[in-house]
Structures are given as C-alpha cells and as structure tokens.
Amino acid sequence: MDIFETLESEVRCYCRSWDTVFERAAGSTLYGEDGREYLDFFSGAGALNYGHNNPVLLRPLVDYLLSGAIVHSLDMKTPAKRRFLESFQEFILKPRHLDYKVMFPGPTGTNSVEAALKLARKVTGRQHILSFTNAFHGMTLGSLSVTGNSMKRQGAGVPLTNASSMPYDGFFDGQTPDFLWLRHALEDSGSGLDKPAAVIVETVQGEGGLRAARASWLQGLAELCHQHDILLIVDDVQAGCGRTGTFFSFEEAAITPDIVCLSKSISGFGLPMALTLFKPELDIWKPGEHNGTFRGHNPAFVTGAAALEHYWQDGRFESHVAGLITQLHDGLSQIAAGIDGAAVRGRGLLAGVYYPHPGTAEKIAAESFARGLLVETSGPQGEVIKAMPALTMSHENLRKGLDILAGAAEAVTG
Ligand code: PMP
C-alpha cells in the first residue's frame, strides 16, 4: 500500500483506471515512473487541447514567472490580463462577430456554470432552469441540479430543485425537430412547470455518452428560446476551445447563445481558469455580487493569450484539426465496423465508439492502458470509448493511438 492508497479518499477515479505514477509529459506522450510511455487520447479531460508542456505556451510562462510579475492578483488589472482580453477579443470574438462581456467566475468549469445559472435567474427574475438527460455540467449544487447522472445527483444529499430535465434527442438523424417536450413546458399551462429562466445545453455530451446535437436541432432550440424570451446557455467547457474543429462548438450551427461557459482548455496549459461570456445587455451584476479569491489567474492569462495568438490568428490550425478529425473518424469507423450494434459517436476530436454490450468499453480502456494508451469511457454506463486527442497531435501519433485502440478492441471483442 502506498501513500495514494492510504491517504487519498476513495472518491478519486483516474487513479484507479490508470494505476501508474506519471512523472513527465511532452506533447501527447506521458512517461511513467515505471519507465513506460503512454500515448494520450484523454488530454487531461479536455484541459490539454494543445498537448502537455507545449513549448509555445511554456516559454512565455517561464519568462513570466522569472520576471517577477504578478501571479495571484484577485481580479485586479494586470498586463497579463490585458493581453489575454485583447487576444480573446481580437482572435476569437471579433472574427466571429460575437459581442460578449467576459467574466472570470473562478477556476473551474463548474464555477462557470454556477455563474451562468445565477446570472440567468437574476436577469429574468425566474428560477426554473431546463437541462437535458445525460447532461454533465458540474458537481456543485447548482451545476449538479442540471446534471443528468443520477449517481452523481444522489451525492448531493439534498433535493436538487428549480431545474428539470428534457430528452436530449437532437442527435436523431433525418428528423425535423419538433421540440414537443419544450413546447409542452413553455406553452401548455397544464405542464405544471414555471416559465424557465434558461435552457442549458452541451452541443456534444462529453460525459453523457458523446451524443452530438445536429445543427438544425440547435437552431430550433435557439429559435424557441428566443421566441419565449428564455436565455440559451451553451456549456462549452468540454466541447469548446477548438475541440469540435471550430473555437466554439456552436459555430457549426451558426447560433449565438446568450451565455457561454468555457474552461478546461482556455488556459491551454492545464492551468485552472474559467470564463463565462454573456451578451452585454445581461451584464447586470453589481460589483462584489459574485466574487471570490481565484478568478482570473495570471499565469493562465499568459499561456491562454499565447495559445490564442499562436493557434487562432488565421485558419491554419483549424485546417490541421480538420485533418485530424477525418483521420480519427475514419479510424473509429473501422474499429466499430463488424461489431453488432457498435457505432461511432461524437463530433470533431470529441468522439468515440458506442458498444451495446455492458462493460465492453471499460475493458477496451483497460486493455488500451496495458498497451500504452490513455483513453477514457463516457456515458451513464461507461458504454462509449472516448477518444480525445490533443488538437496539436501529429497524424503519426494519432495513427499509433488508433492502432493501439483497434488492437485492444479486437482483443476484447474478437
Ligand atoms: N461542463 C461540462 C460540459 C464538462 O464536461 C465539465 C467537466 N467534465 C464541467 C462542466 C465541469 O468542469 P470542472 O470539472 O472543471 O468543474
């Protein structure tokens, strides 16, 4: 028994799946204390879209730390924060004609969701929030109330109120979305539901099974919210920052959410940071109404700005990512082929293979780890193997990872 077993709580989970002490990492490779190398198809749960220790971000970070500049600063003004905001405006908001105010709600994605829910309630004066089955929005009480996973919800220990869940059915092919459930909630006085403040949605359900909503469904949802004066919150914590091929995952649908949650890869380096974006007319916060100690983190501003400046100035990076997306989806289709009921799920570099037989995906993840690949599962029963490589990965490494995954899948299902 080592210190991880004796001192850490049972609540840890990645420790269990990958029982190695990871010592170093570079790009898409991790190195264990045991001398083994692991290819990374997990990217820090989506926090490492630019890979581990990317020199493009590492160099400015080291220079910054050695320069005696400010590290912690509450939410005071610093040059690092100025540069991050300028880059975000110049390379992300402006080219997409988006007009959002930016708030730093705290270090994690959950913090971003909490701020979004609170703001939606404050702006509309309504309490009810609509979310979707199998959604994942975080582990604190507010974000948990809009999370679909019943095991995680039970962990709250108190009733989770003022939120209800609707079927996430936007992935069905070839159907004209009718939004019967939403219309019922909004238009039927017998539904028993109070008029909601907001609908919160993931365009791809990162934890809930990699269901990806179609663009037409997202457009219909946005239209209905608009008609009924309900705010649309897109939780882009996992699907954002380029993971689906565009910076925001909702760009494909050409919708403009009222509120957007970002975190995970916004610092680009794995440093904790979150943003909540909202339309300027929603900025009715009073100073101090939603504050805290760690909001906006100067080292994360430095790496975040470096990532935006290096990767998002023009379309070159998006072309590289588009090539990886094609390669990943081709590889996953081959892995799914010939297995009864197996199917590719997801969008962009947030994709995987669904297996109808319980336990299959988990066994494949374990076998992949034994063969030197970090890959996770997704879905309420862990029924989907989830490939989330870095956006900076080389085609060669993606090929290697897919080969390991295919070998592991063959060993488990063959
Ligand atoms: N929203 C989504 C869509 C997520 O995937 C996650 C994390 N998996 C969160 C919110 C919560 O983020 P964090 O774990 O950083 O609090």
Short mmCIF file of C-alpha atoms and ligand atoms in Angstrom, two decimals:
data_model
loop_
_atom_site.label_atom_id
_atom_site.label_comp_id
_atom_site.label_asym_id
_atom_site.label_seq_id
_atom_site.Cartn_x
_atom_site.Cartn_y
_atom_site.Cartn_z
CA MET A 1 0.00 0.00 0.00
CA ASP A 2 1.44 3.35 -0.97
CA ILE A 3 0.50 6.86 0.14
CA PHE A 4 -2.08 7.10 -2.66
CA GLU A 5 -3.93 4.15 -1.15
CA THR A 6 -3.54 5.09 2.49
CA LEU A 7 -4.10 8.83 2.41
CA GLU A 8 -6.25 9.67 -0.61
CA SER A 9 -10.01 9.36 -0.38
CA GLU A 10 -11.82 6.58 -2.20
CA VAL A 11 -13.50 9.30 -4.27
CA ARG A 12 -10.57 9.53 -6.71
CA CYS A 13 -11.26 7.86 -10.05
CA TYR A 14 -8.49 8.37 -12.65
CA CYS A 15 -6.03 6.99 -10.11
CA ARG A 16 -7.95 3.75 -10.30
CA SER A 17 -8.17 3.47 -14.08
CA TRP A 18 -4.52 4.30 -14.62
CA ASP A 19 -2.54 2.87 -11.76
CA THR A 20 0.83 4.37 -12.64
CA VAL A 21 2.71 7.30 -11.22
CA PHE A 22 3.07 9.74 -14.12
CA GLU A 23 6.31 11.61 -13.92
CA ARG A 24 6.72 13.73 -17.08
CA ALA A 25 4.90 14.53 -20.26
CA ALA A 26 5.57 16.18 -23.59
CA GLY A 27 3.07 16.76 -26.37
CA SER A 28 0.88 13.66 -26.49
CA THR A 29 3.18 11.35 -24.52
CA LEU A 30 3.29 10.73 -20.79
CA TYR A 31 6.15 8.98 -19.04
CA GLY A 32 5.57 6.77 -16.01
CA GLU A 33 7.89 6.23 -13.06
CA ASP A 34 7.94 2.62 -14.20
CA GLY A 35 9.80 3.70 -17.35
CA ARG A 36 6.80 3.14 -19.62
CA GLU A 37 5.46 5.58 -22.22
CA TYR A 38 1.79 6.28 -22.72
CA LEU A 39 0.14 7.97 -25.68
CA ASP A 40 -2.55 10.38 -24.59
CA PHE A 41 -6.08 10.11 -26.00
CA PHE A 42 -7.52 11.89 -22.97
CA SER A 43 -5.80 15.30 -22.86
CA GLY A 44 -6.42 15.99 -19.19
CA ALA A 45 -10.19 15.53 -19.65
CA GLY A 46 -10.06 18.18 -22.36
CA ALA A 47 -7.84 20.65 -20.49
CA LEU A 48 -4.84 19.97 -22.73
CA ASN A 49 -6.05 20.73 -26.25
CA TYR A 50 -2.54 21.92 -27.13
CA GLY A 51 -0.80 18.90 -25.56
CA HIS A 52 1.42 18.63 -22.49
CA ASN A 53 4.09 21.26 -21.86
CA ASN A 54 3.64 22.81 -25.28
CA PRO A 55 6.77 24.98 -25.76
CA VAL A 56 4.68 27.72 -27.41
CA LEU A 57 2.99 28.23 -24.04
CA LEU A 58 5.76 27.02 -21.72
CA ARG A 59 8.33 29.61 -22.80
CA PRO A 60 6.18 32.71 -22.10
CA LEU A 61 5.03 31.13 -18.83
CA VAL A 62 8.58 30.53 -17.61
CA ASP A 63 9.66 34.02 -18.72
CA TYR A 64 6.68 35.48 -16.91
CA LEU A 65 7.36 33.64 -13.67
CA LEU A 66 11.04 34.54 -13.73
CA SER A 67 10.31 38.19 -14.46
CA GLY A 68 8.86 38.87 -11.03
CA ALA A 69 5.45 39.66 -12.49
CA ILE A 70 2.24 39.27 -10.53
CA VAL A 71 0.98 35.72 -10.00
CA HIS A 72 -2.07 35.98 -7.81
CA SER A 73 -3.98 39.23 -8.06
CA LEU A 74 -7.64 38.63 -7.15
CA ASP A 75 -9.32 40.32 -10.11
CA MET A 76 -7.07 43.36 -10.19
CA LYS A 77 -5.81 44.71 -13.51
CA THR A 78 -2.50 43.31 -14.75
CA PRO A 79 -0.70 43.44 -18.10
CA ALA A 80 -1.21 39.65 -18.39
CA LYS A 81 -4.94 40.05 -18.04
CA ARG A 82 -4.96 42.92 -20.53
CA ARG A 83 -3.12 40.82 -23.10
CA PHE A 84 -5.42 37.86 -22.60
CA LEU A 85 -8.53 40.02 -23.00
CA GLU A 86 -7.08 41.74 -26.06
CA SER A 87 -6.21 38.40 -27.69
CA PHE A 88 -9.60 36.96 -26.86
CA GLN A 89 -11.29 39.94 -28.44
CA GLU A 90 -9.00 40.10 -31.47
CA PHE A 91 -8.70 36.41 -32.40
CA ILE A 92 -11.87 34.87 -31.03
CA LEU A 93 -14.74 37.33 -30.64
CA LYS A 94 -14.09 39.80 -33.47
CA PRO A 95 -13.62 37.37 -36.39
CA ARG A 96 -16.82 35.59 -35.32
CA HIS A 97 -18.76 38.87 -34.93
CA LEU A 98 -19.56 37.97 -31.33
CA ASP A 99 -20.31 40.64 -28.78
CA TYR A 100 -19.88 39.22 -25.29
CA LYS A 101 -18.84 40.53 -21.92
CA VAL A 102 -16.29 38.32 -20.18
CA MET A 103 -16.40 37.28 -16.55
CA PHE A 104 -13.88 35.18 -14.66
CA PRO A 105 -16.12 33.16 -12.37
CA GLY A 106 -13.47 31.07 -10.59
CA PRO A 107 -11.01 28.35 -11.54
CA THR A 108 -13.21 25.54 -12.88
CA GLY A 109 -15.90 24.71 -15.41
CA THR A 110 -18.35 24.16 -12.58
CA ASN A 111 -17.75 27.76 -11.47
CA SER A 112 -18.59 28.96 -14.96
CA VAL A 113 -21.87 27.04 -14.96
CA GLU A 114 -22.81 28.30 -11.49
CA ALA A 115 -22.26 31.89 -12.61
CA ALA A 116 -24.30 31.30 -15.78
CA LEU A 117 -27.26 29.88 -13.85
CA LYS A 118 -27.14 32.64 -11.27
CA LEU A 119 -26.97 35.34 -13.91
CA ALA A 120 -29.86 33.84 -15.93
CA ARG A 121 -32.02 33.83 -12.80
CA LYS A 122 -31.00 37.36 -11.88
CA VAL A 123 -31.68 38.74 -15.36
CA THR A 124 -35.07 37.07 -15.87
CA GLY A 125 -36.29 37.09 -12.28
CA ARG A 126 -37.28 33.43 -12.85
CA GLN A 127 -35.90 30.39 -11.06
CA HIS A 128 -36.50 27.35 -13.21
CA ILE A 129 -33.74 26.02 -15.49
CA LEU A 130 -34.27 23.40 -18.17
CA SER A 131 -31.49 20.97 -18.95
CA PHE A 132 -31.18 17.64 -20.76
CA THR A 133 -30.99 13.95 -19.99
CA ASN A 134 -27.41 12.70 -19.62
CA ALA A 135 -26.09 16.26 -19.39
CA PHE A 136 -22.99 16.96 -17.33
CA HIS A 137 -22.48 20.47 -16.03
CA GLY A 138 -20.54 20.04 -12.79
CA MET A 139 -20.55 18.77 -9.24
CA THR A 140 -21.63 21.70 -7.04
CA LEU A 141 -25.28 22.05 -6.08
CA GLY A 142 -26.41 24.41 -8.85
CA SER A 143 -24.48 22.69 -11.62
CA LEU A 144 -25.48 19.29 -10.24
CA SER A 145 -29.15 20.29 -10.40
CA VAL A 146 -28.81 20.49 -14.21
CA THR A 147 -26.64 17.36 -14.46
CA GLY A 148 -28.43 14.20 -15.58
CA ASN A 149 -26.39 11.42 -13.97
CA SER A 150 -28.44 10.01 -11.09
CA MET A 151 -25.47 8.54 -9.20
CA LYS A 152 -23.80 11.94 -9.18
CA ARG A 153 -27.07 13.72 -8.30
CA GLN A 154 -27.62 11.46 -5.30
CA GLY A 155 -24.25 12.56 -3.97
CA ALA A 156 -25.77 16.00 -3.33
CA GLY A 157 -27.55 14.68 -0.24
CA VAL A 158 -30.28 17.32 -0.58
CA PRO A 159 -33.12 17.74 -3.08
CA LEU A 160 -31.91 19.40 -6.26
CA THR A 161 -34.60 21.90 -7.05
CA ASN A 162 -35.58 24.53 -9.60
CA ALA A 163 -34.42 22.54 -12.59
CA SER A 164 -35.94 19.89 -14.83
CA SER A 165 -34.55 17.71 -17.49
CA MET A 166 -35.81 17.14 -21.05
CA PRO A 167 -34.83 14.41 -23.52
CA TYR A 168 -31.61 15.12 -25.38
CA ASP A 169 -32.85 13.93 -28.76
CA GLY A 170 -31.03 16.31 -31.08
CA PHE A 171 -28.80 13.58 -32.43
CA PHE A 172 -31.52 11.61 -34.24
CA ASP A 173 -30.78 11.62 -37.93
CA GLY A 174 -33.16 12.86 -40.56
CA GLN A 175 -35.86 14.08 -38.18
CA THR A 176 -37.36 17.52 -38.24
CA PRO A 177 -37.02 18.71 -34.67
CA ASP A 178 -40.45 19.28 -33.15
CA PHE A 179 -39.36 20.05 -29.54
CA LEU A 180 -42.63 18.62 -28.23
CA TRP A 181 -41.32 18.46 -24.66
CA LEU A 182 -40.07 22.04 -24.71
CA ARG A 183 -43.25 23.34 -26.30
CA HIS A 184 -45.22 21.46 -23.65
CA ALA A 185 -43.14 23.06 -20.89
CA LEU A 186 -43.48 26.53 -22.39
CA GLU A 187 -46.90 26.64 -23.95
CA ASP A 188 -49.09 24.22 -22.00
CA SER A 189 -50.46 25.82 -18.85
CA GLY A 190 -51.16 22.28 -17.61
CA SER A 191 -47.49 21.30 -17.71
CA GLY A 192 -47.09 22.42 -14.12
CA LEU A 193 -43.74 23.98 -14.90
CA ASP A 194 -42.91 27.57 -14.11
CA LYS A 195 -41.65 29.55 -17.07
CA PRO A 196 -37.91 28.84 -17.15
CA ALA A 197 -35.15 31.40 -16.92
CA ALA A 198 -32.89 29.46 -19.24
CA VAL A 199 -32.11 26.28 -21.10
CA ILE A 200 -28.58 24.90 -20.65
CA VAL A 201 -27.17 22.57 -23.30
CA GLU A 202 -23.98 20.85 -24.45
CA THR A 203 -23.63 20.58 -28.23
CA VAL A 204 -21.84 17.27 -27.65
CA GLN A 205 -22.45 15.41 -24.38
CA GLY A 206 -18.86 14.92 -23.31
CA GLU A 207 -19.56 12.85 -20.19
CA GLY A 208 -23.06 11.67 -21.07
CA GLY A 209 -22.22 9.34 -23.97
CA LEU A 210 -20.88 11.58 -26.76
CA ARG A 211 -24.27 12.29 -28.28
CA ALA A 212 -23.81 15.20 -30.68
CA ALA A 213 -26.71 17.51 -31.42
CA ARG A 214 -27.39 18.29 -35.06
CA ALA A 215 -27.04 21.88 -36.19
CA SER A 216 -30.73 22.08 -37.17
CA TRP A 217 -31.75 20.93 -33.68
CA LEU A 218 -29.57 23.58 -32.04
CA GLN A 219 -31.01 26.19 -34.38
CA GLY A 220 -34.57 25.11 -33.47
CA LEU A 221 -33.70 25.22 -29.77
CA ALA A 222 -32.20 28.71 -30.07
CA GLU A 223 -35.23 29.92 -32.03
CA LEU A 224 -37.70 28.57 -29.48
CA CYS A 225 -35.77 30.10 -26.57
CA HIS A 226 -35.71 33.42 -28.38
CA GLN A 227 -39.47 33.33 -29.13
CA HIS A 228 -40.25 32.66 -25.48
CA ASP A 229 -37.74 35.08 -24.04
CA ILE A 230 -35.70 32.35 -22.38
CA LEU A 231 -31.93 32.54 -22.20
CA LEU A 232 -29.88 29.93 -24.02
CA ILE A 233 -26.74 28.82 -22.19
CA VAL A 234 -24.24 26.72 -24.13
CA ASP A 235 -21.88 24.82 -21.86
CA ASP A 236 -18.73 24.71 -23.99
CA VAL A 237 -16.48 23.68 -21.11
CA GLN A 238 -15.52 20.41 -22.83
CA ALA A 239 -16.60 20.87 -26.47
CA GLY A 240 -15.18 24.40 -26.75
CA CYS A 241 -11.67 25.78 -27.37
CA GLY A 242 -11.40 24.08 -30.75
CA ARG A 243 -12.30 20.52 -29.82
CA THR A 244 -15.06 20.17 -32.41
CA GLY A 245 -12.99 21.87 -35.13
CA THR A 246 -14.05 25.48 -34.53
CA PHE A 247 -13.22 27.56 -31.47
CA PHE A 248 -16.80 27.43 -30.18
CA SER A 249 -18.72 24.21 -30.71
CA PHE A 250 -21.88 26.12 -31.67
CA GLU A 251 -20.29 27.80 -34.70
CA GLU A 252 -21.36 24.93 -36.96
CA ALA A 253 -25.00 25.72 -36.11
CA ALA A 254 -24.44 29.48 -36.54
CA ILE A 255 -26.31 30.26 -33.33
CA THR A 256 -25.42 32.94 -30.79
CA PRO A 257 -26.11 31.72 -27.26
CA ASP A 258 -26.96 34.33 -24.65
CA ILE A 259 -24.42 32.85 -22.23
CA VAL A 260 -21.40 30.62 -22.90
CA CYS A 261 -19.38 28.62 -20.36
CA LEU A 262 -15.70 27.97 -21.09
CA SER A 263 -12.94 26.40 -19.02
CA LYS A 264 -10.71 23.30 -19.44
CA SER A 265 -8.50 24.36 -22.39
CA ILE A 266 -8.95 28.12 -22.13
CA SER A 267 -5.55 28.43 -20.38
CA GLY A 268 -4.24 25.86 -22.86
CA PHE A 269 -1.64 24.60 -20.42
CA GLY A 270 -3.76 22.74 -17.92
CA LEU A 271 -3.79 25.69 -15.53
CA PRO A 272 -7.19 26.20 -13.94
CA MET A 273 -9.23 29.04 -15.42
CA ALA A 274 -12.83 29.60 -16.45
CA LEU A 275 -14.75 32.22 -18.37
CA THR A 276 -18.44 32.98 -18.51
CA LEU A 277 -19.41 35.02 -21.56
CA PHE A 278 -22.72 36.82 -21.83
CA LYS A 279 -24.41 39.34 -24.08
CA PRO A 280 -23.62 42.88 -22.91
CA GLU A 281 -27.25 43.66 -22.07
CA LEU A 282 -27.17 40.83 -19.50
CA ASP A 283 -24.35 42.46 -17.57
CA ILE A 284 -26.43 43.50 -14.59
CA TRP A 285 -24.06 42.19 -11.95
CA LYS A 286 -23.33 44.64 -9.17
CA PRO A 287 -19.68 44.84 -8.04
CA GLY A 288 -18.97 42.12 -5.49
CA GLU A 289 -22.16 40.22 -6.18
CA HIS A 290 -20.33 37.14 -7.40
CA ASN A 291 -16.74 37.31 -6.22
CA GLY A 292 -14.00 35.04 -4.88
CA THR A 293 -10.26 34.66 -4.43
CA PHE A 294 -9.14 32.81 -7.56
CA ARG A 295 -10.77 34.45 -10.55
CA GLY A 296 -8.54 35.01 -13.47
CA HIS A 297 -5.12 33.57 -12.90
CA ASN A 298 -2.17 35.50 -14.27
CA PRO A 299 -0.01 32.52 -15.35
CA ALA A 300 -3.15 31.13 -17.06
CA PHE A 301 -3.69 34.50 -18.77
CA VAL A 302 -0.13 34.27 -20.10
CA THR A 303 -0.50 30.75 -21.51
CA GLY A 304 -4.08 31.42 -22.67
CA ALA A 305 -3.02 34.53 -24.61
CA ALA A 306 -0.04 32.67 -26.11
CA ALA A 307 -2.36 29.88 -27.30
CA LEU A 308 -4.85 32.29 -28.87
CA GLU A 309 -2.10 34.31 -30.55
CA HIS A 310 -0.27 31.28 -31.89
CA TYR A 311 -3.11 28.99 -32.93
CA TRP A 312 -6.10 31.19 -33.68
CA GLN A 313 -4.70 34.09 -35.72
CA ASP A 314 -5.64 32.50 -39.03
CA GLY A 315 -7.25 29.31 -40.32
CA ARG A 316 -4.10 27.16 -40.46
CA PHE A 317 -4.63 25.45 -37.14
CA GLU A 318 -8.27 24.74 -37.96
CA SER A 319 -7.12 23.03 -41.19
CA HIS A 320 -4.74 20.81 -39.20
CA VAL A 321 -7.55 19.95 -36.77
CA ALA A 322 -9.91 19.20 -39.69
CA GLY A 323 -7.36 16.67 -41.00
CA LEU A 324 -7.13 15.00 -37.56
CA ILE A 325 -10.92 14.87 -37.32
CA THR A 326 -11.19 12.98 -40.63
CA GLN A 327 -8.43 10.60 -39.57
CA LEU A 328 -9.97 9.98 -36.15
CA HIS A 329 -13.46 9.34 -37.50
CA ASP A 330 -12.14 7.01 -40.23
CA GLY A 331 -10.19 5.06 -37.62
CA LEU A 332 -13.15 4.86 -35.24
CA SER A 333 -15.45 3.70 -38.06
CA GLN A 334 -13.05 0.85 -38.77
CA ILE A 335 -12.98 -0.09 -35.10
CA ALA A 336 -16.80 -0.08 -34.95
CA ALA A 337 -17.22 -1.98 -38.24
CA GLY A 338 -18.32 -5.57 -37.93
CA ILE A 339 -19.29 -5.31 -34.25
CA ASP A 340 -23.05 -5.78 -33.90
CA GLY A 341 -24.68 -2.59 -32.67
CA ALA A 342 -21.40 -0.66 -32.33
CA ALA A 343 -21.45 2.89 -33.73
CA VAL A 344 -19.26 5.96 -33.92
CA ARG A 345 -20.45 8.80 -31.72
CA GLY A 346 -19.44 12.40 -31.14
CA ARG A 347 -18.16 15.27 -33.22
CA GLY A 348 -14.71 16.59 -34.02
CA LEU A 349 -11.97 15.39 -31.67
CA LEU A 350 -14.57 14.53 -29.04
CA ALA A 351 -15.59 11.19 -30.49
CA GLY A 352 -15.67 7.50 -29.79
CA VAL A 353 -17.34 4.16 -30.29
CA TYR A 354 -20.53 3.03 -28.59
CA TYR A 355 -20.74 -0.64 -27.59
CA PRO A 356 -24.15 -2.11 -26.78
CA HIS A 357 -22.72 -4.86 -24.58
CA PRO A 358 -22.24 -3.62 -20.99
CA GLY A 359 -18.65 -3.44 -19.84
CA THR A 360 -17.08 -3.67 -23.31
CA ALA A 361 -15.85 -0.06 -23.49
CA GLU A 362 -14.39 -0.28 -19.99
CA LYS A 363 -12.50 -3.45 -20.86
CA ILE A 364 -11.17 -1.80 -24.03
CA ALA A 365 -10.00 1.21 -21.99
CA ALA A 366 -8.19 -1.10 -19.55
CA GLU A 367 -6.62 -3.14 -22.37
CA SER A 368 -5.54 0.09 -24.12
CA PHE A 369 -3.83 1.25 -20.93
CA ALA A 370 -1.99 -2.07 -20.70
CA ARG A 371 -0.82 -1.45 -24.28
CA GLY A 372 0.28 2.14 -23.55
CA LEU A 373 -2.70 4.35 -24.42
CA LEU A 374 -4.71 6.57 -22.08
CA VAL A 375 -8.33 6.53 -23.17
CA GLU A 376 -11.49 7.03 -21.11
CA THR A 377 -15.10 5.94 -21.35
CA SER A 378 -18.22 8.10 -21.50
CA GLY A 379 -21.94 7.56 -20.93
CA PRO A 380 -24.17 6.65 -17.98
CA GLN A 381 -22.92 3.04 -18.05
CA GLY A 382 -19.49 3.87 -19.47
CA GLU A 383 -20.70 2.33 -22.72
CA VAL A 384 -18.69 4.54 -25.09
CA ILE A 385 -14.95 4.52 -25.56
CA LYS A 386 -13.94 8.17 -25.77
CA ALA A 387 -11.03 9.44 -27.86
CA MET A 388 -9.99 12.98 -27.07
CA PRO A 389 -6.51 13.53 -28.55
CA ALA A 390 -4.74 16.88 -28.39
CA LEU A 391 -5.56 19.21 -31.28
CA THR A 392 -1.82 19.51 -31.83
CA MET A 393 -1.24 15.78 -32.19
CA SER A 394 0.72 14.60 -35.22
CA HIS A 395 -1.01 12.37 -37.76
CA GLU A 396 1.59 9.73 -36.95
CA ASN A 397 0.77 9.69 -33.24
CA LEU A 398 -2.95 9.65 -33.99
CA ARG A 399 -2.35 6.64 -36.22
CA LYS A 400 -0.34 4.92 -33.45
CA GLY A 401 -3.06 5.62 -30.89
CA LEU A 402 -5.78 4.34 -33.22
CA ASP A 403 -3.76 1.20 -33.87
CA ILE A 404 -3.44 0.53 -30.13
CA LEU A 405 -7.16 1.18 -29.66
CA ALA A 406 -8.07 -1.09 -32.58
CA GLY A 407 -5.81 -3.86 -31.19
CA ALA A 408 -7.34 -3.50 -27.73
CA ALA A 409 -10.89 -3.51 -29.16
CA GLU A 410 -10.10 -6.61 -31.21
CA ALA A 411 -8.65 -8.37 -28.15
CA VAL A 412 -11.77 -7.59 -26.11
CA THR A 413 -14.48 -8.19 -28.73
CA GLY A 414 -12.78 -10.66 -31.09
N1 PMP B 1 -19.43 21.22 -18.06
C1 PMP B 1 -19.00 20.25 -18.88
C2 PMP B 1 -19.65 20.09 -20.22
C3 PMP B 1 -17.96 19.41 -18.50
O1 PMP B 1 -17.56 18.42 -19.32
C4 PMP B 1 -17.36 19.60 -17.23
C5 PMP B 1 -16.20 18.72 -16.76
N2 PMP B 1 -16.13 17.46 -17.26
C6 PMP B 1 -17.84 20.62 -16.41
C7 PMP B 1 -18.86 21.42 -16.86
C8 PMP B 1 -17.25 20.87 -15.06
O2 PMP B 1 -15.97 21.35 -15.18
P1 PMP B 1 -14.90 21.22 -13.97
O3 PMP B 1 -14.65 19.76 -13.80
O4 PMP B 1 -13.71 21.99 -14.43
O5 PMP B 1 -15.53 21.85 -12.78
#
